[in-house]
Coordinates of C-alpha atoms and ligand atoms in Angstrom, one line a residue:
M63 CA -28.6 27.2 3.3
S64 CA -32.4 26.9 3.5
R65 CA -34.4 26.6 6.6
F66 CA -36.2 23.7 4.9
W67 CA -33.1 21.6 4.7
S68 CA -32.7 18.6 7.0
E69 CA -29.7 18.5 9.4
V70 CA -28.2 15.8 7.2
V71 CA -28.3 18.0 4.1
Q72 CA -26.9 21.0 5.9
G73 CA -23.9 18.9 6.9
L74 CA -23.1 17.5 3.4
T75 CA -20.1 18.3 1.2
P76 CA -21.1 16.7 -2.1
Y77 CA -18.7 15.0 -4.5
V78 CA -17.8 17.3 -7.4
P79 CA -17.7 15.3 -10.7
G80 CA -15.3 16.2 -13.5
E81 CA -16.7 18.8 -15.8
Q82 CA -18.9 17.9 -18.7
P83 CA -18.5 21.0 -20.8
K84 CA -21.3 22.0 -23.2
L85 CA -18.8 23.2 -25.8
A86 CA -18.2 21.0 -28.8
N87 CA -14.7 20.3 -30.3
L88 CA -12.9 20.1 -27.0
V89 CA -10.2 17.5 -26.5
K90 CA -11.8 16.0 -23.4
L91 CA -9.3 14.2 -21.3
N92 CA -10.7 14.9 -17.8
T93 CA -13.1 12.2 -16.8
N94 CA -11.5 8.9 -18.0
E95 CA -14.2 8.1 -20.5
N96 CA -13.2 5.6 -23.2
P97 CA -12.3 7.3 -26.5
Y98 CA -13.7 4.4 -28.5
G99 CA -17.4 4.0 -28.7
P100 CA -19.4 1.2 -27.1
S101 CA -19.5 -2.2 -28.8
P102 CA -21.7 -2.1 -32.0
R103 CA -23.5 -5.1 -30.5
A104 CA -24.4 -3.0 -27.4
L105 CA -25.7 -0.2 -29.7
A106 CA -27.8 -2.6 -31.6
A107 CA -29.3 -4.1 -28.4
L108 CA -30.2 -0.5 -27.2
R109 CA -32.0 0.2 -30.5
A110 CA -33.9 -3.1 -30.3
E111 CA -35.1 -2.0 -26.9
V112 CA -37.1 0.9 -28.2
G113 CA -40.7 -0.2 -28.3
D114 CA -43.9 -1.0 -26.6
T115 CA -42.3 -3.0 -23.8
L116 CA -41.0 0.3 -22.3
R117 CA -44.5 0.7 -20.7
L118 CA -43.5 -2.3 -18.5
Y119 CA -41.2 -2.1 -15.5
P120 CA -37.8 -3.7 -16.1
D121 CA -36.8 -6.9 -14.2
P122 CA -36.1 -5.8 -10.6
N123 CA -33.7 -8.7 -10.1
C124 CA -31.7 -8.0 -13.3
D125 CA -31.4 -11.8 -13.8
S126 CA -30.4 -11.9 -17.4
L127 CA -27.6 -9.2 -17.0
R128 CA -26.4 -10.9 -13.8
Q129 CA -26.2 -14.2 -15.7
S130 CA -24.1 -12.5 -18.4
I131 CA -21.7 -11.0 -15.8
A132 CA -21.5 -14.2 -13.9
A133 CA -20.6 -16.1 -17.1
F134 CA -18.0 -13.5 -18.0
H135 CA -16.3 -14.0 -14.6
K136 CA -17.0 -17.7 -14.1
L137 CA -19.1 -17.1 -11.0
K138 CA -22.7 -17.8 -10.1
P139 CA -25.5 -15.1 -10.5
A140 CA -25.9 -15.1 -6.7
Q141 CA -22.4 -13.7 -6.5
V142 CA -23.3 -10.7 -8.7
F143 CA -25.0 -7.5 -7.8
V144 CA -25.8 -4.8 -10.4
S145 CA -26.8 -1.2 -10.0
N146 CA -27.0 2.3 -11.5
G147 CA -23.3 2.9 -12.0
S148 CA -20.7 1.7 -9.6
D149 CA -21.1 4.9 -7.6
E150 CA -24.5 3.5 -6.6
V151 CA -22.9 0.1 -5.9
L152 CA -20.4 1.9 -3.7
A153 CA -23.1 3.8 -1.9
H154 CA -25.0 0.6 -1.0
T155 CA -21.7 -1.0 0.0
F156 CA -20.8 1.8 2.5
L157 CA -24.3 1.6 4.1
G158 CA -24.7 -2.2 4.0
L159 CA -21.2 -3.5 4.6
L160 CA -18.9 -0.8 5.9
K161 CA -20.9 1.0 8.6
H162 CA -19.6 -0.3 11.9
D163 CA -18.2 1.0 15.1
Q164 CA -14.6 0.9 13.9
P165 CA -13.6 3.4 11.2
V166 CA -13.4 2.3 7.5
L167 CA -9.9 2.6 6.1
F168 CA -8.9 4.0 2.7
P169 CA -5.9 5.8 1.2
D170 CA -5.4 9.6 1.8
I171 CA -5.1 10.0 -2.0
T172 CA -7.9 8.0 -3.7
Y173 CA -11.3 8.2 -5.2
S174 CA -12.8 11.3 -3.5
F175 CA -16.3 9.9 -3.4
Y176 CA -15.4 7.6 -0.4
P177 CA -15.3 10.3 2.3
V178 CA -18.5 11.8 0.8
Y179 CA -20.4 8.5 1.3
C180 CA -19.0 8.2 4.8
R181 CA -20.3 11.7 5.7
L182 CA -23.7 10.9 4.0
Y183 CA -24.2 7.8 6.1
G184 CA -22.4 8.9 9.3
I185 CA -19.6 6.4 8.9
A186 CA -16.3 6.9 10.8
Y187 CA -13.3 6.8 8.5
K188 CA -9.5 7.0 8.7
Q189 CA -7.3 8.0 5.7
V190 CA -4.1 6.0 5.4
P191 CA -1.2 7.9 3.7
L192 CA 0.2 6.5 0.5
S193 CA 3.9 5.8 0.5
E194 CA 6.5 8.4 -0.7
S195 CA 6.1 6.9 -4.2
F196 CA 2.3 7.0 -4.0
E197 CA 1.9 3.3 -3.3
I198 CA -0.6 1.5 -1.1
R199 CA 1.3 -0.3 1.7
I200 CA -0.7 -3.2 3.0
D201 CA 1.1 -3.2 6.4
D202 CA -0.4 0.3 7.1
Y203 CA -3.9 -1.2 7.0
L204 CA -3.3 -3.9 9.6
M205 CA -5.2 -2.3 12.5
P206 CA -8.7 -2.7 13.9
N207 CA -11.2 -1.4 11.3
G208 CA -14.8 -1.5 10.2
G209 CA -13.8 -2.3 6.6
I210 CA -11.1 -1.4 4.0
I211 CA -11.7 0.1 0.5
F212 CA -9.3 1.1 -2.2
P213 CA -9.3 1.1 -6.0
N214 CA -6.9 -1.1 -7.9
P215 CA -5.3 0.5 -9.8
N216 CA -5.6 3.4 -7.4
A217 CA -7.2 6.7 -8.7
P218 CA -6.0 9.3 -9.4
T219 CA -2.5 7.9 -9.2
G220 CA -3.0 5.0 -11.6
R221 CA -0.6 2.8 -9.6
P222 CA -1.6 -0.9 -9.4
L223 CA -1.3 -3.1 -6.3
A224 CA 0.0 -6.6 -6.9
L225 CA -2.5 -9.4 -6.5
S226 CA -0.2 -11.1 -4.0
E227 CA -0.5 -8.0 -1.8
V228 CA -4.3 -8.0 -2.1
E229 CA -4.3 -11.6 -1.0
R230 CA -1.8 -10.8 1.9
L231 CA -4.3 -8.2 3.1
L232 CA -7.2 -10.7 2.9
R233 CA -5.3 -13.3 4.9
A234 CA -4.5 -10.8 7.6
N235 CA -7.9 -9.0 7.6
T236 CA -10.7 -11.6 8.0
G237 CA -12.9 -9.8 10.4
S238 CA -14.2 -7.0 8.1
V239 CA -15.1 -6.5 4.5
V240 CA -12.3 -5.6 2.0
V241 CA -13.6 -3.8 -1.0
V242 CA -11.5 -3.6 -4.2
D243 CA -12.8 -1.0 -6.5
E244 CA -11.7 -2.3 -9.9
A245 CA -13.0 0.6 -12.0
Y246 CA -9.8 0.6 -14.1
V247 CA -8.5 -3.0 -13.7
D248 CA -9.1 -4.0 -17.3
F249 CA -6.3 -1.6 -18.4
G250 CA -3.5 -3.6 -16.9
A251 CA -3.9 -4.5 -13.2
E252 CA -4.4 -8.0 -11.8
P253 CA -8.2 -8.7 -11.2
A254 CA -9.0 -10.2 -7.8
V255 CA -12.0 -12.2 -8.9
G256 CA -10.1 -15.5 -8.4
L257 CA -9.8 -14.8 -4.7
I258 CA -13.6 -14.7 -4.0
E259 CA -13.9 -18.4 -3.5
R260 CA -11.3 -18.4 -0.6
H261 CA -12.1 -15.0 1.0
P262 CA -15.8 -14.5 1.8
Q263 CA -15.0 -10.9 3.1
L264 CA -13.8 -9.8 -0.4
L265 CA -16.1 -7.5 -2.5
I266 CA -15.0 -6.4 -5.9
V267 CA -16.7 -3.4 -7.5
R268 CA -16.6 -2.8 -11.2
T269 CA -18.1 -0.5 -13.8
L270 CA -19.0 -0.5 -17.5
S271 CA -18.2 3.2 -17.7
K272 CA -14.5 2.9 -18.5
S273 CA -13.3 -0.3 -20.2
H274 CA -16.8 -0.9 -21.8
S275 CA -17.2 2.6 -22.9
L276 CA -20.7 3.0 -21.4
A277 CA -20.4 5.9 -19.0
G278 CA -23.6 7.3 -20.4
L279 CA -25.6 4.1 -19.6
R280 CA -24.8 4.0 -15.9
V281 CA -24.1 0.4 -15.1
G282 CA -21.9 -0.9 -12.3
Y283 CA -21.7 -4.2 -10.4
A284 CA -20.2 -6.0 -7.4
L285 CA -18.8 -9.5 -7.2
G286 CA -18.4 -11.5 -4.0
D287 CA -19.8 -14.1 -1.7
A288 CA -23.5 -14.5 -1.9
D289 CA -23.8 -13.3 1.7
L290 CA -22.3 -9.9 0.8
I291 CA -24.4 -9.7 -2.3
E292 CA -27.5 -10.3 -0.3
A293 CA -26.6 -7.3 1.9
L294 CA -26.4 -5.0 -1.1
R295 CA -29.7 -6.4 -2.4
R296 CA -31.4 -5.6 0.9
V297 CA -30.2 -2.0 0.7
K298 CA -31.2 -1.7 -2.9
D299 CA -34.7 -3.0 -2.3
S300 CA -35.1 -0.5 0.5
F301 CA -34.1 2.4 -1.8
N302 CA -35.0 1.8 -5.5
S303 CA -36.3 -1.6 -6.8
Y304 CA -35.6 -0.7 -10.4
P305 CA -32.1 1.0 -10.5
L306 CA -31.5 -0.3 -14.1
D307 CA -33.9 0.5 -16.9
R308 CA -34.6 -1.7 -19.9
F309 CA -31.9 0.1 -22.0
A310 CA -29.2 -0.4 -19.3
L311 CA -30.1 -4.1 -18.9
A312 CA -30.0 -4.8 -22.6
G313 CA -27.0 -2.6 -23.5
A314 CA -24.8 -3.8 -20.6
A315 CA -25.4 -7.5 -21.3
A316 CA -24.6 -7.1 -25.0
A317 CA -21.4 -5.1 -24.2
I318 CA -20.2 -7.8 -21.7
E319 CA -20.9 -10.6 -24.2
D320 CA -18.8 -8.8 -26.9
R321 CA -15.5 -9.8 -25.4
A322 CA -13.6 -9.4 -28.6
Y323 CA -14.5 -5.7 -29.0
F324 CA -13.7 -5.1 -25.3
E325 CA -10.3 -6.7 -25.5
R326 CA -9.4 -4.9 -28.8
T327 CA -10.3 -1.4 -27.4
C328 CA -8.6 -2.0 -24.1
A329 CA -5.4 -3.0 -25.9
R330 CA -5.6 0.2 -28.0
V331 CA -5.9 2.3 -24.9
I332 CA -2.9 0.5 -23.3
A333 CA -0.8 1.0 -26.4
T334 CA -1.6 4.7 -26.5
R335 CA -0.9 5.0 -22.8
T336 CA 2.7 3.7 -23.3
R337 CA 3.3 6.2 -26.1
L338 CA 1.8 9.1 -24.1
A339 CA 3.8 8.3 -21.0
G340 CA 7.0 8.4 -23.1
D341 CA 6.1 11.6 -24.8
L342 CA 5.3 13.3 -21.4
A343 CA 8.6 12.1 -19.9
S344 CA 10.5 13.5 -22.8
L345 CA 8.8 16.9 -22.2
G346 CA 10.1 16.9 -18.6
F347 CA 7.2 15.3 -16.8
D348 CA 7.5 13.0 -13.9
V349 CA 5.1 10.2 -14.8
L350 CA 3.8 7.7 -12.3
P351 CA 3.6 4.1 -13.7
S352 CA -0.1 3.7 -14.7
A353 CA -2.2 0.6 -15.1
A354 CA -5.3 2.7 -15.8
N355 CA -6.7 4.6 -18.8
F356 CA -5.2 7.8 -17.4
I357 CA -1.8 9.1 -16.5
F358 CA -0.9 11.0 -13.4
A359 CA 2.1 13.3 -14.0
K360 CA 3.7 16.5 -12.9
H361 CA 6.1 18.8 -14.7
G362 CA 9.5 19.5 -13.2
K363 CA 9.1 23.3 -13.6
Q364 CA 5.6 24.3 -14.5
G365 CA 2.9 24.2 -11.8
G366 CA -0.3 22.1 -12.2
T367 CA -2.7 25.0 -12.0
E368 CA -1.0 27.0 -14.7
L369 CA -0.6 24.0 -17.0
A370 CA -4.3 23.0 -16.7
A371 CA -5.3 26.6 -17.4
S372 CA -3.0 26.9 -20.5
L373 CA -4.3 23.6 -21.9
R374 CA -7.8 24.8 -21.3
E375 CA -7.2 28.0 -23.4
R376 CA -6.2 25.6 -26.2
G377 CA -9.4 23.6 -25.9
I378 CA -7.9 20.7 -24.0
I379 CA -9.4 19.7 -20.7
V380 CA -7.5 17.6 -18.1
R381 CA -8.3 17.0 -14.4
H382 CA -6.3 18.9 -11.8
F383 CA -6.8 18.5 -8.0
T384 CA -5.7 21.2 -5.6
N385 CA -6.2 18.9 -2.6
P386 CA -4.3 17.4 -0.9
P387 CA -1.3 19.7 -1.5
R388 CA 0.9 16.6 -2.3
I389 CA -0.8 16.2 -5.6
A390 CA -1.5 19.8 -6.5
Q391 CA 1.3 19.9 -9.1
F392 CA 0.0 16.8 -10.9
L393 CA -2.4 16.6 -13.9
R394 CA -4.6 13.5 -14.4
I395 CA -4.7 13.0 -18.1
T396 CA -7.2 10.5 -19.6
V397 CA -5.7 8.4 -22.4
G398 CA -7.6 9.4 -25.5
T399 CA -7.1 8.3 -29.1
D400 CA -3.6 8.6 -30.6
A401 CA -4.8 11.8 -32.4
Q402 CA -6.1 13.4 -29.2
C403 CA -2.9 12.6 -27.4
E404 CA -0.9 14.1 -30.2
V405 CA -2.9 17.4 -29.9
L406 CA -2.2 17.4 -26.2
I407 CA 1.6 16.8 -26.7
T408 CA 1.8 19.5 -29.4
A409 CA 0.0 22.0 -27.1
L410 CA 2.3 21.1 -24.1
R411 CA 5.4 21.5 -26.3
A412 CA 4.2 25.0 -27.2
I413 CA 3.2 25.9 -23.6
L414 CA 6.6 24.7 -22.2
A415 CA 8.7 26.3 -25.0
Ligands
PLP792 C1 -15.2 6.2 -12.4 C2 -15.1 5.5 -11.1 C3 -16.1 5.0 -10.4 C4 -17.6 5.2 -10.8 O1 -18.0 4.7 -12.0 P1 -19.5 4.7 -12.4 O2 -19.8 3.3 -12.7 O3 -19.5 5.6 -13.7 O4 -20.3 5.3 -11.4 C5 -15.9 4.3 -9.3 N1 -14.7 4.2 -8.7 C6 -13.6 4.8 -9.3 C7 -12.3 4.7 -8.7 C8 -13.8 5.5 -10.5 O5 -12.8 6.1 -11.1

């Protein structure tokens, strides 16, 4: 601790992102990156951006990208907010829409950035336990609150919530914002975008990091009623007017417009996930049903810490959480290519033999 630190900084417990190892040739299945590269059209758009115009600031309103996203989702640009990764969208959402007297509600097992933002912004929160089978139960959220947020599918469990349940929550909870973090929705859950028209308190947060294979570009966005979007814009313009640079604007729009590539690569990830889940089950893993690009599984006999360490010795990195204790035996395994998953299964077979 430094005597120069503000009181706010002294009280922070920052989020710890998954490791980005410097070693080459690792089978990297720990941060849910897409094993297939970005759309070739996105790469071409990025290359085309190298030039003299880089001396000029980018469009602070991101109009062209917001138009592409709006067209993709059949919305109006005024219903779209874009920012530097969905983590930044979430940060602005917590400050702009979830900071109220009542606590914001989210699952006890979920994206661990949510409590970090609450502490950063001094927001009261209440963690709602998942069911025995790691499911979000809507009835548990029907209490006074300053907002509700959860990922669909949830992370790190991968379990999806039916759209009918999302809508039941929206009908019951009209007095505060409901945020659905759809970081993984393209891998098999039901998107909630169709509910925006009827539910002005619904905000959907999305990212190009996973299904569009652009984690390195840092682009995320929110969809919702223009009134909610305006709150995010106000926070953004009080923080950083140019969160997206010229590369991010050009690359993201091209990736969104290449729907065929997006659909093809998502389908490949889903097919590999089905195979990987079956292989893990046959090795004695208890596998939660996943609608994401990762699998959450625990072995009947071997502990999570030992398994993660043994895989690491073999150059395979997966994510392991020691907290809360309920998930300490689980591994979160990103769905890689078929070849990567085969390397993983071969290693697990040797470790468990
Ligand atoms: C990966 C992830 C994000 C953040 O994505 P970025 O756009 O890369 O910041 C947000 N929410 C959840 C649940 C995630 O898993």
